[in-house]
PDB file of C-alpha atoms in Angstrom:
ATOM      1  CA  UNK A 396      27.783 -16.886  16.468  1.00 48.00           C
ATOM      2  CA  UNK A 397      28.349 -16.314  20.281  1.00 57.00           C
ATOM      3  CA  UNK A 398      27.624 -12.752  21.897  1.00 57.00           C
ATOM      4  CA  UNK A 399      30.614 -12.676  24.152  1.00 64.00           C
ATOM      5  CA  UNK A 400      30.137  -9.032  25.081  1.00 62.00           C
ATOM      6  CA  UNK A 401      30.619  -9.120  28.970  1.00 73.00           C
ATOM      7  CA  UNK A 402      29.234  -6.132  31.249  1.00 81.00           C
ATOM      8  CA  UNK A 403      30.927  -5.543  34.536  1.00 85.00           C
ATOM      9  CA  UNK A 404      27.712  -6.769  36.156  1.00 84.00           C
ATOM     10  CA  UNK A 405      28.204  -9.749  34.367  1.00 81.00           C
ATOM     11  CA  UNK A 406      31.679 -10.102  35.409  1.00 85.00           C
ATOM     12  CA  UNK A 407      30.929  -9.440  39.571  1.00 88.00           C
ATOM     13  CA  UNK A 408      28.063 -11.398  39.122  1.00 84.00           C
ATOM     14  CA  UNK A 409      30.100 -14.335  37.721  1.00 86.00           C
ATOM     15  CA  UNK A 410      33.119 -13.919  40.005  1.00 89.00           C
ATOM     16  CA  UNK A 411      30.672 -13.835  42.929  1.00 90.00           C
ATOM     17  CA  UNK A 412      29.055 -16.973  42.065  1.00 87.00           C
ATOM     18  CA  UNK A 413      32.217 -18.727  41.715  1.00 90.00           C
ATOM     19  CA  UNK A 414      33.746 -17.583  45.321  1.00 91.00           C
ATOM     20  CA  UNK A 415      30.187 -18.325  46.856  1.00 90.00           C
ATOM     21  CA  UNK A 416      30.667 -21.879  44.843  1.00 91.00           C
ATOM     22  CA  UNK A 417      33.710 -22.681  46.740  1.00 93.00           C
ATOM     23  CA  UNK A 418      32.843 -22.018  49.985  1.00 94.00           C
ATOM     24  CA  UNK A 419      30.066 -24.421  49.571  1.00 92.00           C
ATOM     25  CA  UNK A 420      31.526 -26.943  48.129  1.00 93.00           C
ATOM     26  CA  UNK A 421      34.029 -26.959  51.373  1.00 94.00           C
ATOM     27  CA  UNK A 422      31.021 -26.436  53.437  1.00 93.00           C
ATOM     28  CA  UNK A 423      29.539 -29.714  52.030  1.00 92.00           C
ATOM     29  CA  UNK A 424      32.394 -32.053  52.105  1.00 93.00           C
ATOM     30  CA  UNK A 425      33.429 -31.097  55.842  1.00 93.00           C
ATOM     31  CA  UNK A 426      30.235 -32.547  56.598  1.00 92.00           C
ATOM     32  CA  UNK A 427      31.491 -35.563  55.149  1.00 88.00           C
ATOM     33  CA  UNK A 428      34.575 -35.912  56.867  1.00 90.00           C
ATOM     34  CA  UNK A 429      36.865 -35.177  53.917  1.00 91.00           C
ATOM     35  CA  UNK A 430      40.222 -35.101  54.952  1.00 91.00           C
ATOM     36  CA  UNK A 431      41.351 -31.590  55.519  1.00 93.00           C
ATOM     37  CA  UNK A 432      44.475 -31.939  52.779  1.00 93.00           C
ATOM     38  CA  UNK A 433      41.767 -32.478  50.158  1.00 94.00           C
ATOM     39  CA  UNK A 434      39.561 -29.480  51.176  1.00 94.00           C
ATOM     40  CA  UNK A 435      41.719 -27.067  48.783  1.00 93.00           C
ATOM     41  CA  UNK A 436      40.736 -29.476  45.408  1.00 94.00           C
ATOM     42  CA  UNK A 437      37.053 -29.486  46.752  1.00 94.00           C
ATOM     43  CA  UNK A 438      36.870 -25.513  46.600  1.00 94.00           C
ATOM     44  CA  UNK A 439      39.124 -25.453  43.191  1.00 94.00           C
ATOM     45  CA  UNK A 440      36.315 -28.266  41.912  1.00 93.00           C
ATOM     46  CA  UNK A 441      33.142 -26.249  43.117  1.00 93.00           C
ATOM     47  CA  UNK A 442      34.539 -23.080  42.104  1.00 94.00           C
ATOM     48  CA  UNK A 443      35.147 -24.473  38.191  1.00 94.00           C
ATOM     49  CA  UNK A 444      31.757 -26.192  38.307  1.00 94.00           C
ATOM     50  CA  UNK A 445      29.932 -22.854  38.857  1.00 92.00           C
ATOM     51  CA  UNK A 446      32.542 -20.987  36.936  1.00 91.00           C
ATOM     52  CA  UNK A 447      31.826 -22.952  33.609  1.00 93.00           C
ATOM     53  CA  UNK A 448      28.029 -22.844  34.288  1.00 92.00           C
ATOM     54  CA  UNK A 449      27.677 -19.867  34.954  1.00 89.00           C
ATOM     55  CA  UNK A 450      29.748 -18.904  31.672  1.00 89.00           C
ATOM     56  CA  UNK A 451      28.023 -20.830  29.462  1.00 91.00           C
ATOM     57  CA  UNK A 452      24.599 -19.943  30.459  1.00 89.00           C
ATOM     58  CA  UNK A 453      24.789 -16.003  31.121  1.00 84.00           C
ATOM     59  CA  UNK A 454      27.648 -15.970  28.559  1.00 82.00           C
ATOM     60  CA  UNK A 455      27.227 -18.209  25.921  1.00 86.00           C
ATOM     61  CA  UNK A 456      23.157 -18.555  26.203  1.00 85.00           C
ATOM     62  CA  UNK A 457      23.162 -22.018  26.347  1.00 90.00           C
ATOM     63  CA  UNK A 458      20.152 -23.203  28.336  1.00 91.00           C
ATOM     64  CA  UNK A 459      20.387 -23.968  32.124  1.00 90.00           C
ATOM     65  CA  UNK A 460      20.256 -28.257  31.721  1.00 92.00           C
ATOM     66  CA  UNK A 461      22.719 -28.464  29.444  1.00 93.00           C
ATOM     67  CA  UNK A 462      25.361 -26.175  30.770  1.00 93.00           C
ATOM     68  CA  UNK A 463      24.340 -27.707  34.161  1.00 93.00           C
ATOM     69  CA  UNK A 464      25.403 -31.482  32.309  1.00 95.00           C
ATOM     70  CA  UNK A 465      28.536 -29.428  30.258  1.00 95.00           C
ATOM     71  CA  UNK A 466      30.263 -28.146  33.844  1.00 94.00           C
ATOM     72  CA  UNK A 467      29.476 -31.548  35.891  1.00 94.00           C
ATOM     73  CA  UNK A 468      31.013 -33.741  32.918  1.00 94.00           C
ATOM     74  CA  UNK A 469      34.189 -31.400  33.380  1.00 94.00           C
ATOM     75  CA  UNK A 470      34.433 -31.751  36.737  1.00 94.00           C
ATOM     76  CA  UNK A 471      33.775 -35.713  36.375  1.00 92.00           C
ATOM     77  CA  UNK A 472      36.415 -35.858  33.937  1.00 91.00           C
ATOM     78  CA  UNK A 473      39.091 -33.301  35.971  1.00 92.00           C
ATOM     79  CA  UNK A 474      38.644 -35.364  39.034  1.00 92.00           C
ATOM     80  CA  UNK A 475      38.818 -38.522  36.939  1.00 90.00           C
ATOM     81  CA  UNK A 476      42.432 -37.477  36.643  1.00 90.00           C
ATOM     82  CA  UNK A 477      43.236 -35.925  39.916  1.00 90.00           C
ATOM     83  CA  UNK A 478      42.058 -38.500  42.362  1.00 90.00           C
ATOM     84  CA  UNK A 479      44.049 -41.328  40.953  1.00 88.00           C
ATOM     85  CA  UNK A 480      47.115 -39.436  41.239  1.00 90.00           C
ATOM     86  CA  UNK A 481      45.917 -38.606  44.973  1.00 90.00           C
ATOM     87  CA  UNK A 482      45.105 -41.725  45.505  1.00 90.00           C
ATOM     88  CA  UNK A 483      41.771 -41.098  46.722  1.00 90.00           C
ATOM     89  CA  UNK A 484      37.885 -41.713  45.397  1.00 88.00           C
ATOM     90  CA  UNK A 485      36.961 -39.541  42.598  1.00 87.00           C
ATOM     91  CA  UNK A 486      33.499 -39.491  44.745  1.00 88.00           C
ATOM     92  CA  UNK A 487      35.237 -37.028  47.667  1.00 89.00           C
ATOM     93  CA  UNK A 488      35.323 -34.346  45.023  1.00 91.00           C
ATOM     94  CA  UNK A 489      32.786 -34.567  42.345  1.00 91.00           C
ATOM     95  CA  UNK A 490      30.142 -34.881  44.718  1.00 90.00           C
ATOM     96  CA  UNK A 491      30.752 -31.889  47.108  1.00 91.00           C
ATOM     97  CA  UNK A 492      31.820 -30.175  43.568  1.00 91.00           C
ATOM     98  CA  UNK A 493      28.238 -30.178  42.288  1.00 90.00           C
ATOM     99  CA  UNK A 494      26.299 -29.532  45.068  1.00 89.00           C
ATOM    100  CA  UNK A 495      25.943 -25.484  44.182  1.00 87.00           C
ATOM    101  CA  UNK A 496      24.049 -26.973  41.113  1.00 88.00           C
ATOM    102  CA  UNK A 497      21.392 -28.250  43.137  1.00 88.00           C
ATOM    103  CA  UNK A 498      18.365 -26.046  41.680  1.00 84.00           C
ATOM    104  CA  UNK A 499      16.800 -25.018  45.086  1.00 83.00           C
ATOM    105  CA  UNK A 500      14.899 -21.513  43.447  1.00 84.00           C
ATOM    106  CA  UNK A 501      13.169 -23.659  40.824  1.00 82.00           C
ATOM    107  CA  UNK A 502      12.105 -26.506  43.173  1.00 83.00           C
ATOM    108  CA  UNK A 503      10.675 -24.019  45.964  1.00 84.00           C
ATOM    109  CA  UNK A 504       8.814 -21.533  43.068  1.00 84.00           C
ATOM    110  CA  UNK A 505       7.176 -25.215  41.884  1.00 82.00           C
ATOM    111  CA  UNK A 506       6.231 -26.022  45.450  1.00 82.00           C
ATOM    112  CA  UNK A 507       5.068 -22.284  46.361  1.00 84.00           C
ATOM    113  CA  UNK A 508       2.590 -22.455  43.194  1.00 81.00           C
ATOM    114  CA  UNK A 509       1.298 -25.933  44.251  1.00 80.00           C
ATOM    115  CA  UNK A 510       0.205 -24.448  47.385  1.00 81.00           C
ATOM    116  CA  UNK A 511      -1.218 -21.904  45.735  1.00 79.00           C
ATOM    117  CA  UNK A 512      -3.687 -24.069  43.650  1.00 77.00           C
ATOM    118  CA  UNK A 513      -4.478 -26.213  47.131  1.00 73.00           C
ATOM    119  CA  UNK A 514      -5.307 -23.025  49.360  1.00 73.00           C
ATOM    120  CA  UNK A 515      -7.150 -20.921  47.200  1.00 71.00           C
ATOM    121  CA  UNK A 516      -9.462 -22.562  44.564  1.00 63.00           C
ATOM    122  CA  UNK A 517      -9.713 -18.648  42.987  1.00 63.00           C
ATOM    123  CA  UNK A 518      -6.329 -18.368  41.038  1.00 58.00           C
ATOM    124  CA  UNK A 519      -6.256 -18.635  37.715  1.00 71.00           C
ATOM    125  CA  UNK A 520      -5.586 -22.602  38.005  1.00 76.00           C
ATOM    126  CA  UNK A 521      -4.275 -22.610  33.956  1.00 75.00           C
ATOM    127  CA  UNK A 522      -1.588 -20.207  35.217  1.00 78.00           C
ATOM    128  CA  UNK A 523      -0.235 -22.086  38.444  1.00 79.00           C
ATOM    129  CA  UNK A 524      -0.361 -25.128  36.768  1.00 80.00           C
ATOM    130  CA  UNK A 525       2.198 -23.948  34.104  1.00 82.00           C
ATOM    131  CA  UNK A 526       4.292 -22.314  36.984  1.00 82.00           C
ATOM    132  CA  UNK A 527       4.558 -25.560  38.606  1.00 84.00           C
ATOM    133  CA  UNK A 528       5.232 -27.804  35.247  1.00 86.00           C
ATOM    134  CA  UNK A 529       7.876 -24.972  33.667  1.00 87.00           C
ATOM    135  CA  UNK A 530       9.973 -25.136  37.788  1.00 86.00           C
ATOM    136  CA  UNK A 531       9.153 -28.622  38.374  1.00 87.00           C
ATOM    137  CA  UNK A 532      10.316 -29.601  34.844  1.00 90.00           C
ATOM    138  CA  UNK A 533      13.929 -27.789  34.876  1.00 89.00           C
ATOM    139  CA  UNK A 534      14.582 -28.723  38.402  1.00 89.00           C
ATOM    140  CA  UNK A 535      14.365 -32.320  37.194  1.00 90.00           C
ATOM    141  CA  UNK A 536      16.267 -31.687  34.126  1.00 91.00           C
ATOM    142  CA  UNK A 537      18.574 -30.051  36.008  1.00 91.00           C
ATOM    143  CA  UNK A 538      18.802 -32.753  38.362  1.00 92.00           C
ATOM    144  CA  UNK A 539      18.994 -35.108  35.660  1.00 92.00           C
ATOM    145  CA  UNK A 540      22.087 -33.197  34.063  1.00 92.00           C
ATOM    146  CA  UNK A 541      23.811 -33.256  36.979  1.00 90.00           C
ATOM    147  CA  UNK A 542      23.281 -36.699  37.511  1.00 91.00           C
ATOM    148  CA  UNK A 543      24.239 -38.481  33.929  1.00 92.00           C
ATOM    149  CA  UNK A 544      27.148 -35.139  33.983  1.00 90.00           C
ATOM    150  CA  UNK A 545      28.910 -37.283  36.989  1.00 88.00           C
ATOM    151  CA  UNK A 546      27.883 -40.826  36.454  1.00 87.00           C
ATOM    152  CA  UNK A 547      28.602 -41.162  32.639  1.00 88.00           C
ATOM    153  CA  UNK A 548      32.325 -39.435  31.837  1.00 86.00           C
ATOM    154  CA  UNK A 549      33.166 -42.546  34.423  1.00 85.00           C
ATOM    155  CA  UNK A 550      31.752 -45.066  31.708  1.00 83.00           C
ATOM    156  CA  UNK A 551      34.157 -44.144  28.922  1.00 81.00           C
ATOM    157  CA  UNK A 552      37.498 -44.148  31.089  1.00 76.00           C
ATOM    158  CA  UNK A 553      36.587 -47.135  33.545  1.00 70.00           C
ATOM    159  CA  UNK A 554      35.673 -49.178  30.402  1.00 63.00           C
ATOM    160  CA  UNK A 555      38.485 -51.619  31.283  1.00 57.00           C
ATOM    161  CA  UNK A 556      38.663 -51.300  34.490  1.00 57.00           C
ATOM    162  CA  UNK A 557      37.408 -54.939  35.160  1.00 50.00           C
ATOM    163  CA  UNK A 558      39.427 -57.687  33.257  1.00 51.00           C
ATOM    164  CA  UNK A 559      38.279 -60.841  31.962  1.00 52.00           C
ATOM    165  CA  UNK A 560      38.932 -63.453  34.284  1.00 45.00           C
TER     166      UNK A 560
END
């Protein structure tokens, strides 16, 4: 069964995360060039990405991959909806949506320890070498969530997209 006992630091924490999320995921697509009108689904799509991952790994205990892939696919499959009806790229959204994913901590901790291990040869080698395969090993599994959590949902609902000719 699932502990859903939420703390108030749990609930700042959370609601923090998912403000902070929006702001970069606006952040991100101005760089872009999205068009200003679309700025306002960009933040909604950030926040909800963060929102959900954040919920089901501090909440739900899930580990941080496959929340990571659980909260892309739903943005995938919200915008999947939206930007038809917008009449706009799914891409404008899901991409700028994700980007608060990205797992920057675990990708500098694996690089920190691999300079450890090349500037001084009297650390305990056995122990930086599992610091750098435990952070170098979620940030690709993170990276690889996040990048089958966009690019499949797409496979099931374009399935037709193409007809016979």
């Amino acid at each position: 069964m699932l502990d859903l006992n939420f703390t108030t630091e749990f609930l700042i924490r959370w609601a923090m995360e998912t403000g902070c999320a929006s702001f970069i995921a606006v952040a991100f697509a101005m760089l872009f060039q999205v068009p200003v009108k679309y700025l306002g689904f960009v933040a909604l799509g950030g926040a909800v990405t963060r929102c959900l991952r954040t919920f089901l790994f501090l909440g739900c205990g899930l580990e941080v991959v496959v929340s990571t892939f659980i909260a892309c696919s739903v943005t995938s499959l919200l915008f999947i909806y939206i930007a038809p009806k917008l009449k706009v790229t799914r891409v404008i959204f899901t991409v700028a949506s994700i980007i608060s994913l990205i797992p920057g901590m675990d990708a500098y901790q694996c690089l920190i320890a691999m300079a450890r291990i090349i500037e001084d040869a009297q650390t305990e080698l056995v122990q930086e070498a599992y610091l750098i395969m435990h952070h170098g090993m979620r940030c690709f599994g993170i990276m690889l969530a996040i990048s089958l959590g966009i690019a499949v949902p797409p496979l099931f609902f374009y399935r037709y997209r193409f007809g016979k000719s």
